[in-house]
mmCIF file of C-alpha atoms in Angstrom:
data_model
loop_
_atom_site.group_PDB
_atom_site.id
_atom_site.type_symbol
_atom_site.label_atom_id
_atom_site.label_comp_id
_atom_site.label_asym_id
_atom_site.label_seq_id
_atom_site.Cartn_x
_atom_site.Cartn_y
_atom_site.Cartn_z
ATOM 1 C CA UNK A 1 178.539 87.460 83.537
ATOM 2 C CA UNK A 2 178.315 90.067 80.890
ATOM 3 C CA UNK A 3 179.449 92.752 83.236
ATOM 4 C CA UNK A 4 182.698 90.925 83.814
ATOM 5 C CA UNK A 5 183.144 90.799 80.042
ATOM 6 C CA UNK A 6 182.878 94.580 79.980
ATOM 7 C CA UNK A 7 185.385 95.093 82.771
ATOM 8 C CA UNK A 8 188.089 92.881 81.375
ATOM 9 C CA UNK A 9 190.695 95.037 79.664
ATOM 10 C CA UNK A 10 189.735 94.474 76.060
ATOM 11 C CA UNK A 11 192.117 97.114 74.757
ATOM 12 C CA UNK A 12 190.000 99.094 72.422
ATOM 13 C CA UNK A 13 187.541 101.153 74.421
ATOM 14 C CA UNK A 14 184.886 100.670 71.743
ATOM 15 C CA UNK A 15 184.610 96.906 72.301
ATOM 16 C CA UNK A 16 183.828 97.628 75.971
ATOM 17 C CA UNK A 17 181.127 100.111 74.908
ATOM 18 C CA UNK A 18 179.445 97.825 72.425
ATOM 19 C CA UNK A 19 179.217 95.005 74.973
ATOM 20 C CA UNK A 20 177.799 97.538 77.406
ATOM 21 C CA UNK A 21 175.380 98.812 74.792
ATOM 22 C CA UNK A 22 174.343 95.278 73.976
ATOM 23 C CA UNK A 23 173.731 94.429 77.614
ATOM 24 C CA UNK A 24 171.584 97.538 78.003
ATOM 25 C CA UNK A 25 169.704 96.654 74.875
ATOM 26 C CA UNK A 26 168.680 93.300 76.270
ATOM 27 C CA UNK A 27 167.333 95.006 79.379
ATOM 28 C CA UNK A 28 164.896 97.324 77.547
ATOM 29 C CA UNK A 29 161.728 97.125 79.530
ATOM 30 C CA UNK A 30 158.740 95.082 78.474
ATOM 31 C CA UNK A 31 156.056 92.983 80.141
ATOM 32 C CA UNK A 32 155.540 89.283 80.271
ATOM 33 C CA UNK A 33 152.189 87.962 81.415
ATOM 34 C CA UNK A 34 152.962 84.516 80.244
ATOM 35 C CA UNK A 35 149.819 82.422 80.480
ATOM 36 C CA UNK A 36 148.711 84.541 83.392
ATOM 37 C CA UNK A 37 145.408 85.014 81.706
ATOM 38 C CA UNK A 38 145.102 81.892 79.598
ATOM 39 C CA UNK A 39 144.992 79.147 82.143
ATOM 40 C CA UNK A 40 142.940 80.704 84.957
ATOM 41 C CA UNK A 41 140.190 81.040 82.389
ATOM 42 C CA UNK A 42 140.383 77.331 81.710
ATOM 43 C CA UNK A 43 138.806 77.004 85.160
ATOM 44 C CA UNK A 44 135.608 78.458 83.732
ATOM 45 C CA UNK A 45 135.382 75.700 81.201
ATOM 46 C CA UNK A 46 136.394 72.869 83.415
ATOM 47 C CA UNK A 47 134.071 74.129 86.136
ATOM 48 C CA UNK A 48 131.243 74.106 83.648
ATOM 49 C CA UNK A 49 131.990 70.525 82.786
ATOM 50 C CA UNK A 50 131.667 69.533 86.411
ATOM 51 C CA UNK A 51 128.292 71.151 86.495
ATOM 52 C CA UNK A 52 127.023 69.045 83.606
ATOM 53 C CA UNK A 53 128.480 65.876 84.893
ATOM 54 C CA UNK A 54 127.203 66.071 88.424
ATOM 55 C CA UNK A 55 123.726 65.531 86.998
ATOM 56 C CA UNK A 56 124.292 61.801 87.214
ATOM 57 C CA UNK A 57 124.893 62.123 90.902
ATOM 58 C CA UNK A 58 121.388 63.352 91.419
ATOM 59 C CA UNK A 59 119.733 61.055 88.900
ATOM 60 C CA UNK A 60 118.485 58.129 90.985
ATOM 61 C CA UNK A 61 114.936 57.315 89.843
ATOM 62 C CA UNK A 62 113.060 55.301 92.411
ATOM 63 C CA UNK A 63 109.526 54.832 91.077
ATOM 64 C CA UNK A 64 107.530 55.266 87.919
ATOM 65 C CA UNK A 65 104.053 56.808 87.581
ATOM 66 C CA UNK A 66 102.047 56.439 84.394
ATOM 67 C CA UNK A 67 99.090 58.453 83.130
ATOM 68 C CA UNK A 68 97.508 55.781 81.008
ATOM 69 C CA UNK A 69 98.580 52.465 79.579
ATOM 70 C CA UNK A 70 97.432 50.252 76.733
ATOM 71 C CA UNK A 71 98.693 47.055 75.210
ATOM 72 C CA UNK A 72 99.787 47.020 71.589
ATOM 73 C CA UNK A 73 101.277 43.900 69.973
ATOM 74 C CA UNK A 74 102.717 42.415 73.116
ATOM 75 C CA UNK A 75 103.995 45.685 74.509
ATOM 76 C CA UNK A 76 102.561 47.872 77.187
ATOM 77 C CA UNK A 77 102.457 51.426 75.859
ATOM 78 C CA UNK A 78 102.403 54.025 78.597
ATOM 79 C CA UNK A 79 101.456 57.622 77.955
ATOM 80 C CA UNK A 80 103.359 60.367 79.723
ATOM 81 C CA UNK A 81 105.248 58.161 82.142
ATOM 82 C CA UNK A 82 106.999 60.131 84.861
ATOM 83 C CA UNK A 83 109.810 59.052 87.084
ATOM 84 C CA UNK A 84 110.438 61.055 90.192
ATOM 85 C CA UNK A 85 112.473 60.662 93.286
ATOM 86 C CA UNK A 86 114.946 62.305 95.574
ATOM 87 C CA UNK A 87 118.633 61.730 95.697
ATOM 88 C CA UNK A 88 120.542 61.179 98.866
ATOM 89 C CA UNK A 89 120.923 64.921 99.349
ATOM 90 C CA UNK A 90 117.161 65.216 99.192
ATOM 91 C CA UNK A 91 117.205 67.096 95.913
ATOM 92 C CA UNK A 92 114.171 66.047 93.915
ATOM 93 C CA UNK A 93 114.300 65.365 90.211
ATOM 94 C CA UNK A 94 111.792 64.372 87.590
ATOM 95 C CA UNK A 95 111.859 62.711 84.198
ATOM 96 C CA UNK A 96 108.919 62.436 81.859
ATOM 97 C CA UNK A 97 108.548 60.994 78.409
ATOM 98 C CA UNK A 98 105.890 61.089 75.699
ATOM 99 C CA UNK A 99 105.669 57.354 75.529
ATOM 100 C CA UNK A 100 107.221 54.422 77.226
ATOM 101 C CA UNK A 101 107.102 50.885 75.850
ATOM 102 C CA UNK A 102 107.550 47.853 78.021
ATOM 103 C CA UNK A 103 107.881 44.407 76.519
ATOM 104 C CA UNK A 104 105.775 41.972 78.536
ATOM 105 C CA UNK A 105 108.554 39.443 78.373
ATOM 106 C CA UNK A 106 111.114 41.899 79.789
ATOM 107 C CA UNK A 107 109.218 44.014 82.300
ATOM 108 C CA UNK A 108 112.315 45.674 83.647
ATOM 109 C CA UNK A 109 113.375 47.201 80.358
ATOM 110 C CA UNK A 110 111.475 50.340 79.335
ATOM 111 C CA UNK A 111 111.913 52.152 76.065
ATOM 112 C CA UNK A 112 111.387 55.852 76.475
ATOM 113 C CA UNK A 113 110.572 58.225 73.655
ATOM 114 C CA UNK A 114 110.859 62.015 73.655
ATOM 115 C CA UNK A 115 112.308 62.370 77.079
ATOM 116 C CA UNK A 116 112.374 65.593 79.067
ATOM 117 C CA UNK A 117 114.121 65.500 82.393
ATOM 118 C CA UNK A 118 114.583 68.306 84.876
ATOM 119 C CA UNK A 119 117.112 67.823 87.582
ATOM 120 C CA UNK A 120 117.884 70.535 90.120
ATOM 121 C CA UNK A 121 121.526 69.952 90.981
ATOM 122 C CA UNK A 122 121.848 72.495 93.728
ATOM 123 C CA UNK A 123 119.882 75.481 94.929
ATOM 124 C CA UNK A 124 120.730 77.556 91.907
ATOM 125 C CA UNK A 125 121.461 75.100 89.087
ATOM 126 C CA UNK A 126 118.800 73.134 87.215
ATOM 127 C CA UNK A 127 119.776 70.700 84.464
ATOM 128 C CA UNK A 128 117.381 69.977 81.642
ATOM 129 C CA UNK A 129 117.907 66.879 79.531
ATOM 130 C CA UNK A 130 116.146 66.554 76.188
ATOM 131 C CA UNK A 131 116.475 63.239 74.361
ATOM 132 C CA UNK A 132 114.795 61.492 71.459
ATOM 133 C CA UNK A 133 114.864 58.097 73.066
ATOM 134 C CA UNK A 134 116.561 55.979 75.638
ATOM 135 C CA UNK A 135 116.298 52.527 77.047
ATOM 136 C CA UNK A 136 115.923 52.388 80.802
ATOM 137 C CA UNK A 137 116.611 49.116 82.608
ATOM 138 C CA UNK A 138 114.876 49.460 85.940
ATOM 139 C CA UNK A 139 116.343 46.240 87.233
ATOM 140 C CA UNK A 140 119.985 47.184 86.812
ATOM 141 C CA UNK A 141 119.297 50.927 86.886
ATOM 142 C CA UNK A 142 120.993 51.516 83.556
ATOM 143 C CA UNK A 143 120.011 54.128 81.023
ATOM 144 C CA UNK A 144 121.182 53.714 77.456
ATOM 145 C CA UNK A 145 120.750 56.934 75.524
ATOM 146 C CA UNK A 146 120.787 55.486 72.058
ATOM 147 C CA UNK A 147 120.134 58.709 70.187
ATOM 148 C CA UNK A 148 121.549 62.226 70.388
ATOM 149 C CA UNK A 149 120.575 64.202 73.459
ATOM 150 C CA UNK A 150 121.386 67.526 75.037
ATOM 151 C CA UNK A 151 121.866 68.755 78.559
ATOM 152 C CA UNK A 152 121.161 72.419 79.239
ATOM 153 C CA UNK A 153 121.906 74.194 82.482
ATOM 154 C CA UNK A 154 120.262 77.433 83.497
ATOM 155 C CA UNK A 155 123.790 78.663 84.181
ATOM 156 C CA UNK A 156 124.069 78.951 80.413
ATOM 157 C CA UNK A 157 125.847 75.714 79.730
ATOM 158 C CA UNK A 158 124.938 73.358 76.899
ATOM 159 C CA UNK A 159 126.249 69.856 76.352
ATOM 160 C CA UNK A 160 125.502 67.774 73.276
ATOM 161 C CA UNK A 161 126.015 64.012 73.101
ATOM 162 C CA UNK A 162 125.531 61.578 70.240
ATOM 163 C CA UNK A 163 124.771 58.774 72.658
ATOM 164 C CA UNK A 164 125.733 57.704 76.171
ATOM 165 C CA UNK A 165 125.443 54.836 78.571
ATOM 166 C CA UNK A 166 124.611 55.721 82.155
ATOM 167 C CA UNK A 167 125.025 53.300 85.039
ATOM 168 C CA UNK A 168 123.097 55.140 87.649
ATOM 169 C CA UNK A 169 123.938 52.931 90.626
ATOM 170 C CA UNK A 170 127.567 52.819 89.582
ATOM 171 C CA UNK A 171 127.561 56.555 89.007
ATOM 172 C CA UNK A 172 129.207 56.295 85.628
ATOM 173 C CA UNK A 173 128.447 57.756 82.239
ATOM 174 C CA UNK A 174 130.363 57.058 79.087
ATOM 175 C CA UNK A 175 130.180 57.705 75.404
ATOM 176 C CA UNK A 176 132.597 56.776 72.659
ATOM 177 C CA UNK A 177 131.060 59.316 70.351
ATOM 178 C CA UNK A 178 131.991 62.978 70.078
ATOM 179 C CA UNK A 179 130.726 65.259 72.790
ATOM 180 C CA UNK A 180 130.667 69.027 72.917
ATOM 181 C CA UNK A 181 130.162 71.250 75.918
ATOM 182 C CA UNK A 182 129.695 75.001 75.592
ATOM 183 C CA UNK A 183 129.240 77.658 78.190
ATOM 184 C CA UNK A 184 129.055 81.406 77.740
ATOM 185 C CA UNK A 185 132.802 81.876 77.867
ATOM 186 C CA UNK A 186 134.275 78.640 76.704
ATOM 187 C CA UNK A 187 133.813 75.236 75.113
ATOM 188 C CA UNK A 188 135.246 71.721 75.174
ATOM 189 C CA UNK A 189 134.969 69.146 72.436
ATOM 190 C CA UNK A 190 136.358 65.643 72.431
ATOM 191 C CA UNK A 191 135.911 62.326 70.684
ATOM 192 C CA UNK A 192 134.731 60.533 73.799
ATOM 193 C CA UNK A 193 133.894 61.031 77.449
ATOM 194 C CA UNK A 194 134.019 58.732 80.435
ATOM 195 C CA UNK A 195 132.754 59.824 83.786
ATOM 196 C CA UNK A 196 133.126 57.695 86.863
ATOM 197 C CA UNK A 197 132.639 57.860 90.573
ATOM 198 C CA UNK A 198 129.444 59.907 90.232
ATOM 199 C CA UNK A 199 131.147 62.727 88.465
ATOM 200 C CA UNK A 200 134.233 62.946 90.630
ATOM 201 C CA UNK A 201 136.388 61.899 87.705
ATOM 202 C CA UNK A 202 135.700 62.990 84.125
ATOM 203 C CA UNK A 203 137.906 61.934 81.256
ATOM 204 C CA UNK A 204 137.692 63.426 77.784
ATOM 205 C CA UNK A 205 139.685 61.571 75.196
ATOM 206 C CA UNK A 206 140.582 62.056 71.551
ATOM 207 C CA UNK A 207 141.293 65.427 69.959
ATOM 208 C CA UNK A 208 140.385 67.376 73.079
ATOM 209 C CA UNK A 209 140.040 71.053 72.241
ATOM 210 C CA UNK A 210 139.274 73.611 74.896
ATOM 211 C CA UNK A 211 138.459 77.063 73.586
ATOM 212 C CA UNK A 212 138.295 79.967 75.969
ATOM 213 C CA UNK A 213 136.907 83.314 74.904
ATOM 214 C CA UNK A 214 138.567 86.370 76.407
ATOM 215 C CA UNK A 215 135.226 87.914 77.311
ATOM 216 C CA UNK A 216 135.047 85.241 79.980
ATOM 217 C CA UNK A 217 138.313 86.573 81.315
ATOM 218 C CA UNK A 218 137.182 90.127 81.535
ATOM 219 C CA UNK A 219 134.039 89.527 83.481
ATOM 220 C CA UNK A 220 135.912 87.120 85.613
ATOM 221 C CA UNK A 221 138.288 89.863 86.576
ATOM 222 C CA UNK A 222 135.810 92.599 87.339
ATOM 223 C CA UNK B 1 167.120 82.995 95.975
ATOM 224 C CA UNK B 2 169.307 80.289 94.502
ATOM 225 C CA UNK B 3 173.052 80.220 94.550
ATOM 226 C CA UNK B 4 174.783 83.406 93.661
ATOM 227 C CA UNK B 5 176.038 81.683 90.504
ATOM 228 C CA UNK B 6 176.140 83.611 87.344
ATOM 229 C CA UNK B 7 172.723 84.961 86.404
ATOM 230 C CA UNK B 8 171.705 86.389 83.137
ATOM 231 C CA UNK B 9 168.856 88.817 83.642
ATOM 232 C CA UNK B 10 166.931 89.770 80.614
ATOM 233 C CA UNK B 11 163.460 90.884 79.710
ATOM 234 C CA UNK B 12 161.145 88.336 78.222
ATOM 235 C CA UNK B 13 159.720 90.468 75.496
ATOM 236 C CA UNK B 14 156.743 89.318 73.535
ATOM 237 C CA UNK B 15 155.820 86.324 75.697
ATOM 238 C CA UNK B 16 152.685 88.134 76.606
ATOM 239 C CA UNK B 17 149.144 86.931 76.988
ATOM 240 C CA UNK B 18 146.719 89.701 76.205
ATOM 241 C CA UNK B 19 143.264 89.182 77.556
ATOM 242 C CA UNK B 20 141.462 90.129 74.392
ATOM 243 C CA UNK B 21 142.442 87.126 72.347
ATOM 244 C CA UNK B 22 140.869 83.688 72.558
ATOM 245 C CA UNK B 23 142.913 80.887 74.016
ATOM 246 C CA UNK B 24 142.911 77.345 72.791
ATOM 247 C CA UNK B 25 144.177 74.318 74.682
ATOM 248 C CA UNK B 26 144.562 71.081 72.768
ATOM 249 C CA UNK B 27 145.556 67.684 74.064
ATOM 250 C CA UNK B 28 144.928 64.006 73.489
ATOM 251 C CA UNK B 29 143.260 63.636 76.845
ATOM 252 C CA UNK B 30 141.794 65.781 79.617
ATOM 253 C CA UNK B 31 141.061 64.286 83.029
ATOM 254 C CA UNK B 32 139.237 66.304 85.617
ATOM 255 C CA UNK B 33 139.426 65.133 89.237
ATOM 256 C CA UNK B 34 136.879 67.077 91.180
ATOM 257 C CA UNK B 35 137.877 65.767 94.601
ATOM 258 C CA UNK B 36 141.534 66.598 94.127
ATOM 259 C CA UNK B 37 140.543 69.849 92.450
ATOM 260 C CA UNK B 38 142.784 69.318 89.489
ATOM 261 C CA UNK B 39 142.574 68.913 85.748
ATOM 262 C CA UNK B 40 145.242 67.065 83.790
ATOM 263 C CA UNK B 41 145.842 67.528 80.083
ATOM 264 C CA UNK B 42 148.021 64.750 78.646
ATOM 265 C CA UNK B 43 149.445 64.018 75.214
ATOM 266 C CA UNK B 44 150.621 66.730 72.812
ATOM 267 C CA UNK B 45 149.422 69.520 75.053
ATOM 268 C CA UNK B 46 149.363 72.815 73.229
ATOM 269 C CA UNK B 47 148.180 76.137 74.569
ATOM 270 C CA UNK B 48 147.862 78.941 72.026
ATOM 271 C CA UNK B 49 146.899 82.561 72.387
ATOM 272 C CA UNK B 50 147.687 84.933 69.566
ATOM 273 C CA UNK B 51 151.392 84.572 68.812
ATOM 274 C CA UNK B 52 152.245 82.897 72.091
ATOM 275 C CA UNK B 53 152.362 79.139 72.204
ATOM 276 C CA UNK B 54 153.247 76.660 74.890
ATOM 277 C CA UNK B 55 153.701 72.971 74.259
ATOM 278 C CA UNK B 56 154.358 70.168 76.712
ATOM 279 C CA UNK B 57 153.770 66.455 77.150
ATOM 280 C CA UNK B 58 151.561 66.962 80.180
ATOM 281 C CA UNK B 59 149.927 69.894 81.950
ATOM 282 C CA UNK B 60 148.269 69.741 85.336
ATOM 283 C CA UNK B 61 146.074 72.597 86.513
ATOM 284 C CA UNK B 62 145.447 72.868 90.286
ATOM 285 C CA UNK B 63 142.495 74.766 91.714
ATOM 286 C CA UNK B 64 142.348 76.579 94.995
ATOM 287 C CA UNK B 65 140.588 74.504 97.601
ATOM 288 C CA UNK B 66 137.963 76.064 99.811
ATOM 289 C CA UNK B 67 134.981 78.103 98.757
ATOM 290 C CA UNK B 68 134.782 78.552 94.984
ATOM 291 C CA UNK B 69 133.217 75.266 93.917
ATOM 292 C CA UNK B 70 134.821 73.923 90.815
ATOM 293 C CA UNK B 71 131.378 72.808 89.679
ATOM 294 C CA UNK B 72 130.126 76.331 89.326
ATOM 295 C CA UNK B 73 133.319 77.395 87.620
ATOM 296 C CA UNK B 74 134.405 80.081 90.035
ATOM 297 C CA UNK B 75 137.259 78.147 91.521
ATOM 298 C CA UNK B 76 140.505 79.952 90.830
ATOM 299 C CA UNK B 77 143.604 78.315 89.523
ATOM 300 C CA UNK B 78 146.385 78.079 92.055
ATOM 301 C CA UNK B 79 149.182 76.474 90.105
ATOM 302 C CA UNK B 80 149.946 74.876 86.769
ATOM 303 C CA UNK B 81 152.685 72.300 86.272
ATOM 304 C CA UNK B 82 153.940 71.297 82.862
ATOM 305 C CA UNK B 83 156.102 68.250 82.144
ATOM 306 C CA UNK B 84 157.800 66.284 79.386
ATOM 307 C CA UNK B 85 159.660 68.827 77.274
ATOM 308 C CA UNK B 86 158.238 72.273 77.733
ATOM 309 C CA UNK B 87 158.481 74.640 74.787
ATOM 310 C CA UNK B 88 157.438 78.281 74.936
ATOM 311 C CA UNK B 89 157.386 80.518 71.921
ATOM 312 C CA UNK B 90 156.300 84.034 71.228
ATOM 313 C CA UNK B 91 157.036 86.085 68.176
ATOM 314 C CA UNK B 92 160.377 87.241 69.625
ATOM 315 C CA UNK B 93 161.601 84.620 72.046
ATOM 316 C CA UNK B 94 161.674 80.933 72.601
ATOM 317 C CA UNK B 95 162.413 78.961 75.730
ATOM 318 C CA UNK B 96 162.690 75.240 76.302
ATOM 319 C CA UNK B 97 163.123 73.146 79.419
ATOM 320 C CA UNK B 98 162.160 69.817 80.932
ATOM 321 C CA UNK B 99 159.487 70.991 83.367
ATOM 322 C CA UNK B 100 157.727 74.214 84.204
ATOM 323 C CA UNK B 101 155.563 75.656 86.950
ATOM 324 C CA UNK B 102 153.248 78.651 86.852
ATOM 325 C CA UNK B 103 152.409 79.913 90.306
ATOM 326 C CA UNK B 104 149.247 81.968 89.770
ATOM 327 C CA UNK B 105 149.209 83.251 93.314
ATOM 328 C CA UNK B 106 152.468 85.161 93.139
ATOM 329 C CA UNK B 107 152.440 85.212 89.336
ATOM 330 C CA UNK B 108 155.813 83.638 88.808
ATOM 331 C CA UNK B 109 156.838 81.082 86.209
ATOM 332 C CA UNK B 110 159.768 78.705 86.445
ATOM 333 C CA UNK B 111 161.236 76.582 83.721
ATOM 334 C CA UNK B 112 163.665 73.918 84.898
ATOM 335 C CA UNK B 113 165.804 71.260 83.262
ATOM 336 C CA UNK B 114 169.269 69.947 82.705
ATOM 337 C CA UNK B 115 169.475 72.476 79.908
ATOM 338 C CA UNK B 116 167.077 75.411 79.901
ATOM 339 C CA UNK B 117 167.531 77.343 76.673
ATOM 340 C CA UNK B 118 166.273 80.882 76.161
ATOM 341 C CA UNK B 119 166.744 82.255 72.712
ATOM 342 C CA UNK B 120 165.906 85.508 71.026
ATOM 343 C CA UNK B 121 166.694 85.571 67.370
ATOM 344 C CA UNK B 122 170.256 84.291 67.094
ATOM 345 C CA UNK B 123 171.165 84.922 70.724
ATOM 346 C CA UNK B 124 171.032 81.846 72.904
ATOM 347 C CA UNK B 125 171.277 81.707 76.692
ATOM 348 C CA UNK B 126 171.614 78.337 78.395
ATOM 349 C CA UNK B 127 171.200 77.712 82.105
ATOM 350 C CA UNK B 128 169.326 75.294 84.326
ATOM 351 C CA UNK B 129 166.450 77.420 85.583
ATOM 352 C CA UNK B 130 164.533 80.307 84.069
ATOM 353 C CA UNK B 131 162.466 82.390 86.493
ATOM 354 C CA UNK B 132 159.970 84.849 85.077
ATOM 355 C CA UNK B 133 158.028 87.349 87.172
ATOM 356 C CA UNK B 134 154.904 87.323 85.064
ATOM 357 C CA UNK B 135 153.756 90.804 86.097
ATOM 358 C CA UNK B 136 156.960 92.722 85.429
ATOM 359 C CA UNK B 137 158.257 90.484 82.676
ATOM 360 C CA UNK B 138 161.673 90.204 84.299
ATOM 361 C CA UNK B 139 163.272 86.862 83.479
ATOM 362 C CA UNK B 140 166.322 85.527 85.256
ATOM 363 C CA UNK B 141 168.232 82.614 83.861
ATOM 364 C CA UNK B 142 170.077 80.767 86.597
ATOM 365 C CA UNK B 143 173.084 78.541 86.142
ATOM 366 C CA UNK B 144 172.588 76.838 89.522
ATOM 367 C CA UNK B 145 176.258 76.902 90.372
ATOM 368 C CA UNK B 146 177.547 76.272 86.887
ATOM 369 C CA UNK B 147 178.120 79.012 84.359
ATOM 370 C CA UNK B 148 175.430 80.527 82.218
ATOM 371 C CA UNK B 149 176.525 79.872 78.653
ATOM 372 C CA UNK B 150 175.786 82.750 76.405
ATOM 373 C CA UNK B 151 176.227 82.729 72.683
ATOM 374 C CA UNK B 152 175.908 86.192 71.319
ATOM 375 C CA UNK B 153 175.425 86.649 67.676
ATOM 376 C CA UNK B 154 177.767 89.403 66.494
ATOM 377 C CA UNK B 155 175.225 90.490 63.919
ATOM 378 C CA UNK B 156 172.726 91.298 66.645
ATOM 379 C CA UNK B 157 175.211 93.592 68.334
ATOM 380 C CA UNK B 158 175.449 95.723 65.215
ATOM 381 C CA UNK B 159 171.722 96.349 65.377
ATOM 382 C CA UNK B 160 172.047 97.698 68.876
ATOM 383 C CA UNK B 161 174.591 100.508 68.252
#
């Protein structure tokens, strides 16, 4: 296009030159690596999120052992209750709490205090959940984390929730409170999180911000 | 390689992503579909790194299938599609289009639309497809049969000679 402009007889030689000069100017060399780096790194973050979320897949408590139990004002108080079981892939998990309270009138609902859960998710990744308290409904296999809790993975990933409702049979977890997930190279924060289909689908909603630190890029590239 | 229609080849200066600056992606929503190995950012999507910004209505990131498990974060990105008004800006150049695709395998970027506008300062180039080879920085604006409209700002020519 421009070349033709240069060839057309424009009379004064100088006009031809300046168009030529201009065309050369636009071709001075430079490099574009548009988003070449930015988005591949997003994989690190999103991958990390999967890791956290697949915890629910393995979290299928089947029975409850208790160290000692006493009855206090109509409630059974269990010391150091422990839930253990294996998920369908045979990966074992455990959850213990300082205390568990069970109202005699509602035997299926157990209030757990100071929960520590360890869930190996695959050969190399173990998830550790630390929570102040939660209400576990054995009948419907629901866990209502009513207070803030954290999930830490030995891969260096930390997730912090204000609260969350887990439907273990249904394989869903949701919270309408802010959640933040950080791994060594990146982080995601959002106003809410909904996870369905045992972790196959994760939706963050509300002011989603994904921050990726370049260091994650470098060691990804070596 | 597209019809032989008029092509304006120019260098996309400045639209560079250095790998020593943090990147931030913002959106109203992020949906990760593990099975389909994709992550979809929707609603006011904005990707910022240093002076380079990209905005779009929707951005879908596709991961390579096969070994790297997305769960452990070592799955590589294969392709990124952006939709609903794509706007790219760096300190020197701006480009807008309707949709865009970043092919991470052969490191090419395409911006398509009824009117794809590439502007640098006062100079504006309009075509229907902008192809950028992300490694070399070469950008080709295609008119897909029509004519590439170029509006040169006389002032800018003075700077060049």
